[in-house]
């Protein structure tokens, strides 16, 4: 079967390959797929190069949440070296079918901050993913190397105004958390909450698709030069 234009590769970035179909998603009012979220997480990792920060790809986060054999998780997670991380960010998806990796209809974000010893769930749609985030937390918490770790739903999480921008909120919030971690902002019990509330607004998120498209264009230009 001949390859369609939607399948054509437009960019290889770290371990992520973007295709024309991903540009179509970003150009329209569409739900973000795993590949776009993995790409932007990879970009954040490059922008915040630190051995203390880990942005977990959607496929790994999904497998941790839904792994049918919990006893095999220790070997699976060992390369991530979770106990050494001070900030870990997971994308959360409401897909329950391990046979449908691209399934699901909603994204949210779960962040672990080691100093405060807390997992924080940010959900832009009224806690829709609460049960999935708690399942991920309960599975992964034993591998982060601490004790007495708390879980909390962030009551001040910015809320989406459309039915398809949840993935953009995950990316925008992840960016602000990473910026906060690398900044001189006070590292108190309020964590990054004020910064997220101030900066992750509907107007800011609505322009985020264009920002990501411009980032892809810039990276494509650099790869052409190289």
PDB file of C-alpha atoms in Angstrom, residues 2-171:
ATOM      1  CA  UNK A   2       1.524   3.383  -0.971  1.00  0.00           C
ATOM      2  CA  UNK A   3       2.311   5.773   1.830  1.00  0.00           C
ATOM      3  CA  UNK A   4      -0.097   8.683   2.026  1.00  0.00           C
ATOM      4  CA  UNK A   5       0.973  12.250   2.665  1.00  0.00           C
ATOM      5  CA  UNK A   6      -0.407  11.954   6.206  1.00  0.00           C
ATOM      6  CA  UNK A   7       2.164   9.227   6.917  1.00  0.00           C
ATOM      7  CA  UNK A   8       5.152  11.136   5.590  1.00  0.00           C
ATOM      8  CA  UNK A   9       7.810  12.012   8.122  1.00  0.00           C
ATOM      9  CA  UNK A  10       8.351  15.730   8.654  1.00  0.00           C
ATOM     10  CA  UNK A  11      10.742  15.746  11.620  1.00  0.00           C
ATOM     11  CA  UNK A  12      12.885  13.405  13.702  1.00  0.00           C
ATOM     12  CA  UNK A  13      13.545  14.938  17.090  1.00  0.00           C
ATOM     13  CA  UNK A  14      15.422  12.913  19.680  1.00  0.00           C
ATOM     14  CA  UNK A  15      13.442   9.657  19.690  1.00  0.00           C
ATOM     15  CA  UNK A  16      10.218  11.154  18.307  1.00  0.00           C
ATOM     16  CA  UNK A  17       9.137  11.099  14.668  1.00  0.00           C
ATOM     17  CA  UNK A  18       6.458  13.602  13.643  1.00  0.00           C
ATOM     18  CA  UNK A  19       4.353  13.125  10.526  1.00  0.00           C
ATOM     19  CA  UNK A  20       2.071  15.269   8.377  1.00  0.00           C
ATOM     20  CA  UNK A  21      -0.955  13.940  10.239  1.00  0.00           C
ATOM     21  CA  UNK A  22       0.421  15.517  13.422  1.00  0.00           C
ATOM     22  CA  UNK A  23       0.537  18.917  11.726  1.00  0.00           C
ATOM     23  CA  UNK A  24      -3.098  18.497  10.736  1.00  0.00           C
ATOM     24  CA  UNK A  25      -4.001  17.844  14.357  1.00  0.00           C
ATOM     25  CA  UNK A  26      -2.157  20.963  15.464  1.00  0.00           C
ATOM     26  CA  UNK A  27      -3.686  23.079  12.701  1.00  0.00           C
ATOM     27  CA  UNK A  28      -7.227  22.204  13.610  1.00  0.00           C
ATOM     28  CA  UNK A  29      -9.391  22.011  16.697  1.00  0.00           C
ATOM     29  CA  UNK A  30      -8.438  18.416  17.403  1.00  0.00           C
ATOM     30  CA  UNK A  31      -7.552  16.277  20.407  1.00  0.00           C
ATOM     31  CA  UNK A  32      -3.761  15.887  20.702  1.00  0.00           C
ATOM     32  CA  UNK A  33      -2.286  12.459  20.113  1.00  0.00           C
ATOM     33  CA  UNK A  34       0.483  10.655  22.002  1.00  0.00           C
ATOM     34  CA  UNK A  35       3.124  11.642  19.463  1.00  0.00           C
ATOM     35  CA  UNK A  36       2.630  15.393  19.837  1.00  0.00           C
ATOM     36  CA  UNK A  37       2.708  15.161  23.622  1.00  0.00           C
ATOM     37  CA  UNK A  38       5.838  12.995  23.516  1.00  0.00           C
ATOM     38  CA  UNK A  39       7.476  15.477  21.135  1.00  0.00           C
ATOM     39  CA  UNK A  40       6.790  18.465  23.372  1.00  0.00           C
ATOM     40  CA  UNK A  41       7.878  16.587  26.503  1.00  0.00           C
ATOM     41  CA  UNK A  42      11.109  15.740  24.687  1.00  0.00           C
ATOM     42  CA  UNK A  43      11.536  19.424  23.810  1.00  0.00           C
ATOM     43  CA  UNK A  44      11.000  20.389  27.460  1.00  0.00           C
ATOM     44  CA  UNK A  45      13.608  17.832  28.504  1.00  0.00           C
ATOM     45  CA  UNK A  46      16.081  19.420  26.090  1.00  0.00           C
ATOM     46  CA  UNK A  47      15.157  22.916  27.285  1.00  0.00           C
ATOM     47  CA  UNK A  48      15.580  21.897  30.942  1.00  0.00           C
ATOM     48  CA  UNK A  49      18.592  19.581  30.844  1.00  0.00           C
ATOM     49  CA  UNK A  50      18.759  18.236  34.364  1.00  0.00           C
ATOM     50  CA  UNK A  51      19.343  14.797  35.805  1.00  0.00           C
ATOM     51  CA  UNK A  52      16.741  15.705  38.427  1.00  0.00           C
ATOM     52  CA  UNK A  53      13.840  16.211  35.968  1.00  0.00           C
ATOM     53  CA  UNK A  54      11.991  13.414  34.187  1.00  0.00           C
ATOM     54  CA  UNK A  55       9.156  13.934  31.710  1.00  0.00           C
ATOM     55  CA  UNK A  56       7.630  10.526  31.112  1.00  0.00           C
ATOM     56  CA  UNK A  57       6.448   9.731  27.556  1.00  0.00           C
ATOM     57  CA  UNK A  58       2.731   8.919  27.204  1.00  0.00           C
ATOM     58  CA  UNK A  59       3.368   5.288  26.216  1.00  0.00           C
ATOM     59  CA  UNK A  60       5.383   4.619  29.365  1.00  0.00           C
ATOM     60  CA  UNK A  61       2.927   6.445  31.601  1.00  0.00           C
ATOM     61  CA  UNK A  62       0.082   4.445  30.034  1.00  0.00           C
ATOM     62  CA  UNK A  63       1.885   1.148  30.593  1.00  0.00           C
ATOM     63  CA  UNK A  64       2.640   1.948  34.235  1.00  0.00           C
ATOM     64  CA  UNK A  65      -1.045   2.706  34.786  1.00  0.00           C
ATOM     65  CA  UNK A  66      -2.388  -0.341  32.986  1.00  0.00           C
ATOM     66  CA  UNK A  67       0.356  -2.969  33.263  1.00  0.00           C
ATOM     67  CA  UNK A  68      -1.379  -6.309  33.833  1.00  0.00           C
ATOM     68  CA  UNK A  69       1.678  -7.813  35.546  1.00  0.00           C
ATOM     69  CA  UNK A  70       2.664  -5.549  38.443  1.00  0.00           C
ATOM     70  CA  UNK A  71       5.580  -7.816  39.366  1.00  0.00           C
ATOM     71  CA  UNK A  72       7.318  -6.975  36.079  1.00  0.00           C
ATOM     72  CA  UNK A  73       7.177  -3.216  36.666  1.00  0.00           C
ATOM     73  CA  UNK A  74      10.327  -3.031  38.759  1.00  0.00           C
ATOM     74  CA  UNK A  75      12.504  -4.184  35.862  1.00  0.00           C
ATOM     75  CA  UNK A  76      10.556  -1.987  33.454  1.00  0.00           C
ATOM     76  CA  UNK A  77      11.027   1.133  35.597  1.00  0.00           C
ATOM     77  CA  UNK A  78      14.642   0.552  36.611  1.00  0.00           C
ATOM     78  CA  UNK A  79      16.135   2.453  33.629  1.00  0.00           C
ATOM     79  CA  UNK A  80      14.119   5.552  34.608  1.00  0.00           C
ATOM     80  CA  UNK A  81      15.929   5.714  37.979  1.00  0.00           C
ATOM     81  CA  UNK A  82      12.883   7.293  39.629  1.00  0.00           C
ATOM     82  CA  UNK A  83      14.397   7.572  43.153  1.00  0.00           C
ATOM     83  CA  UNK A  84      17.028  10.006  41.834  1.00  0.00           C
ATOM     84  CA  UNK A  85      14.479  12.437  40.363  1.00  0.00           C
ATOM     85  CA  UNK A  86      13.279  15.568  42.121  1.00  0.00           C
ATOM     86  CA  UNK A  87      10.550  16.334  39.584  1.00  0.00           C
ATOM     87  CA  UNK A  88       8.638  13.745  37.558  1.00  0.00           C
ATOM     88  CA  UNK A  89       5.821  14.633  35.175  1.00  0.00           C
ATOM     89  CA  UNK A  90       3.399  12.028  33.830  1.00  0.00           C
ATOM     90  CA  UNK A  91       0.703  12.512  31.187  1.00  0.00           C
ATOM     91  CA  UNK A  92      -2.494  10.752  32.267  1.00  0.00           C
ATOM     92  CA  UNK A  93      -4.971   9.327  29.752  1.00  0.00           C
ATOM     93  CA  UNK A  94      -8.380   7.787  30.439  1.00  0.00           C
ATOM     94  CA  UNK A  95      -7.782   4.867  28.085  1.00  0.00           C
ATOM     95  CA  UNK A  96      -8.187   1.519  29.868  1.00  0.00           C
ATOM     96  CA  UNK A  97      -7.575  -0.765  26.889  1.00  0.00           C
ATOM     97  CA  UNK A  98      -3.944  -1.965  26.700  1.00  0.00           C
ATOM     98  CA  UNK A  99      -4.634  -3.126  23.146  1.00  0.00           C
ATOM     99  CA  UNK A 100      -5.510   0.436  22.054  1.00  0.00           C
ATOM    100  CA  UNK A 101      -2.491   2.586  22.913  1.00  0.00           C
ATOM    101  CA  UNK A 102      -3.882   5.534  20.937  1.00  0.00           C
ATOM    102  CA  UNK A 103      -7.267   5.301  22.650  1.00  0.00           C
ATOM    103  CA  UNK A 104      -8.798   7.521  25.297  1.00  0.00           C
ATOM    104  CA  UNK A 105     -10.594  10.852  25.161  1.00  0.00           C
ATOM    105  CA  UNK A 106      -8.981  13.018  27.851  1.00  0.00           C
ATOM    106  CA  UNK A 107      -5.507  14.069  28.985  1.00  0.00           C
ATOM    107  CA  UNK A 108      -4.431  15.354  32.385  1.00  0.00           C
ATOM    108  CA  UNK A 109      -1.113  15.682  34.226  1.00  0.00           C
ATOM    109  CA  UNK A 110       0.348  14.091  37.348  1.00  0.00           C
ATOM    110  CA  UNK A 111       3.499  15.672  38.801  1.00  0.00           C
ATOM    111  CA  UNK A 112       5.707  14.384  41.601  1.00  0.00           C
ATOM    112  CA  UNK A 113       7.775  16.932  43.550  1.00  0.00           C
ATOM    113  CA  UNK A 114      10.284  15.208  45.806  1.00  0.00           C
ATOM    114  CA  UNK A 115      11.079  18.004  48.271  1.00  0.00           C
ATOM    115  CA  UNK A 116       7.405  18.364  49.168  1.00  0.00           C
ATOM    116  CA  UNK A 117       6.995  14.584  48.740  1.00  0.00           C
ATOM    117  CA  UNK A 118       3.706  14.986  46.914  1.00  0.00           C
ATOM    118  CA  UNK A 119       1.979  13.900  43.739  1.00  0.00           C
ATOM    119  CA  UNK A 120      -0.235  16.635  42.289  1.00  0.00           C
ATOM    120  CA  UNK A 121      -2.936  15.957  39.706  1.00  0.00           C
ATOM    121  CA  UNK A 122      -3.859  18.773  37.315  1.00  0.00           C
ATOM    122  CA  UNK A 123      -7.071  18.102  35.401  1.00  0.00           C
ATOM    123  CA  UNK A 124      -8.490  20.733  33.060  1.00  0.00           C
ATOM    124  CA  UNK A 125     -11.929  19.118  32.912  1.00  0.00           C
ATOM    125  CA  UNK A 126     -13.357  18.953  36.420  1.00  0.00           C
ATOM    126  CA  UNK A 127     -11.437  15.927  37.645  1.00  0.00           C
ATOM    127  CA  UNK A 128     -12.484  13.634  34.813  1.00  0.00           C
ATOM    128  CA  UNK A 129      -9.231  11.655  35.086  1.00  0.00           C
ATOM    129  CA  UNK A 130      -9.141  11.510  38.875  1.00  0.00           C
ATOM    130  CA  UNK A 131      -9.456   7.729  39.077  1.00  0.00           C
ATOM    131  CA  UNK A 132      -6.811   7.139  36.406  1.00  0.00           C
ATOM    132  CA  UNK A 133      -4.395   9.552  38.091  1.00  0.00           C
ATOM    133  CA  UNK A 134      -4.885   7.828  41.442  1.00  0.00           C
ATOM    134  CA  UNK A 135      -4.286   4.448  39.841  1.00  0.00           C
ATOM    135  CA  UNK A 136      -1.026   5.715  38.347  1.00  0.00           C
ATOM    136  CA  UNK A 137       0.006   7.243  41.679  1.00  0.00           C
ATOM    137  CA  UNK A 138      -0.727   4.067  43.636  1.00  0.00           C
ATOM    138  CA  UNK A 139       1.264   2.010  41.157  1.00  0.00           C
ATOM    139  CA  UNK A 140       4.336   4.217  40.839  1.00  0.00           C
ATOM    140  CA  UNK A 141       4.676   5.710  44.332  1.00  0.00           C
ATOM    141  CA  UNK A 142       6.480   2.664  45.713  1.00  0.00           C
ATOM    142  CA  UNK A 143       9.229   3.145  43.104  1.00  0.00           C
ATOM    143  CA  UNK A 144      10.031   6.796  43.861  1.00  0.00           C
ATOM    144  CA  UNK A 145      12.149   5.901  46.874  1.00  0.00           C
ATOM    145  CA  UNK A 146      10.335   7.799  49.605  1.00  0.00           C
ATOM    146  CA  UNK A 147       7.780   7.179  52.325  1.00  0.00           C
ATOM    147  CA  UNK A 148       4.811   9.165  53.534  1.00  0.00           C
ATOM    148  CA  UNK A 149       4.193  10.485  50.023  1.00  0.00           C
ATOM    149  CA  UNK A 150       0.938  12.400  49.587  1.00  0.00           C
ATOM    150  CA  UNK A 151      -1.493  12.654  46.687  1.00  0.00           C
ATOM    151  CA  UNK A 152      -3.584  15.734  45.985  1.00  0.00           C
ATOM    152  CA  UNK A 153      -5.990  17.035  43.384  1.00  0.00           C
ATOM    153  CA  UNK A 154      -5.051  20.612  42.497  1.00  0.00           C
ATOM    154  CA  UNK A 155      -8.249  22.570  43.051  1.00  0.00           C
ATOM    155  CA  UNK A 156      -6.917  25.631  41.217  1.00  0.00           C
ATOM    156  CA  UNK A 157      -6.038  23.863  37.963  1.00  0.00           C
ATOM    157  CA  UNK A 158      -6.978  25.996  34.935  1.00  0.00           C
ATOM    158  CA  UNK A 159     -10.086  24.651  33.206  1.00  0.00           C
ATOM    159  CA  UNK A 160     -10.473  24.204  29.477  1.00  0.00           C
ATOM    160  CA  UNK A 161     -13.225  26.041  27.622  1.00  0.00           C
ATOM    161  CA  UNK A 162     -13.422  23.626  24.680  1.00  0.00           C
ATOM    162  CA  UNK A 163     -13.861  19.878  24.456  1.00  0.00           C
ATOM    163  CA  UNK A 164     -10.562  19.214  22.694  1.00  0.00           C
ATOM    164  CA  UNK A 165      -7.828  21.319  24.338  1.00  0.00           C
ATOM    165  CA  UNK A 166      -7.001  19.020  27.281  1.00  0.00           C
ATOM    166  CA  UNK A 167      -3.676  17.973  25.750  1.00  0.00           C
ATOM    167  CA  UNK A 168      -2.668  21.604  25.274  1.00  0.00           C
ATOM    168  CA  UNK A 169      -3.345  22.266  28.958  1.00  0.00           C
ATOM    169  CA  UNK A 170      -1.099  19.329  29.862  1.00  0.00           C
ATOM    170  CA  UNK A 171       1.731  20.772  27.754  1.00  0.00           C
TER     171      UNK A 171
END
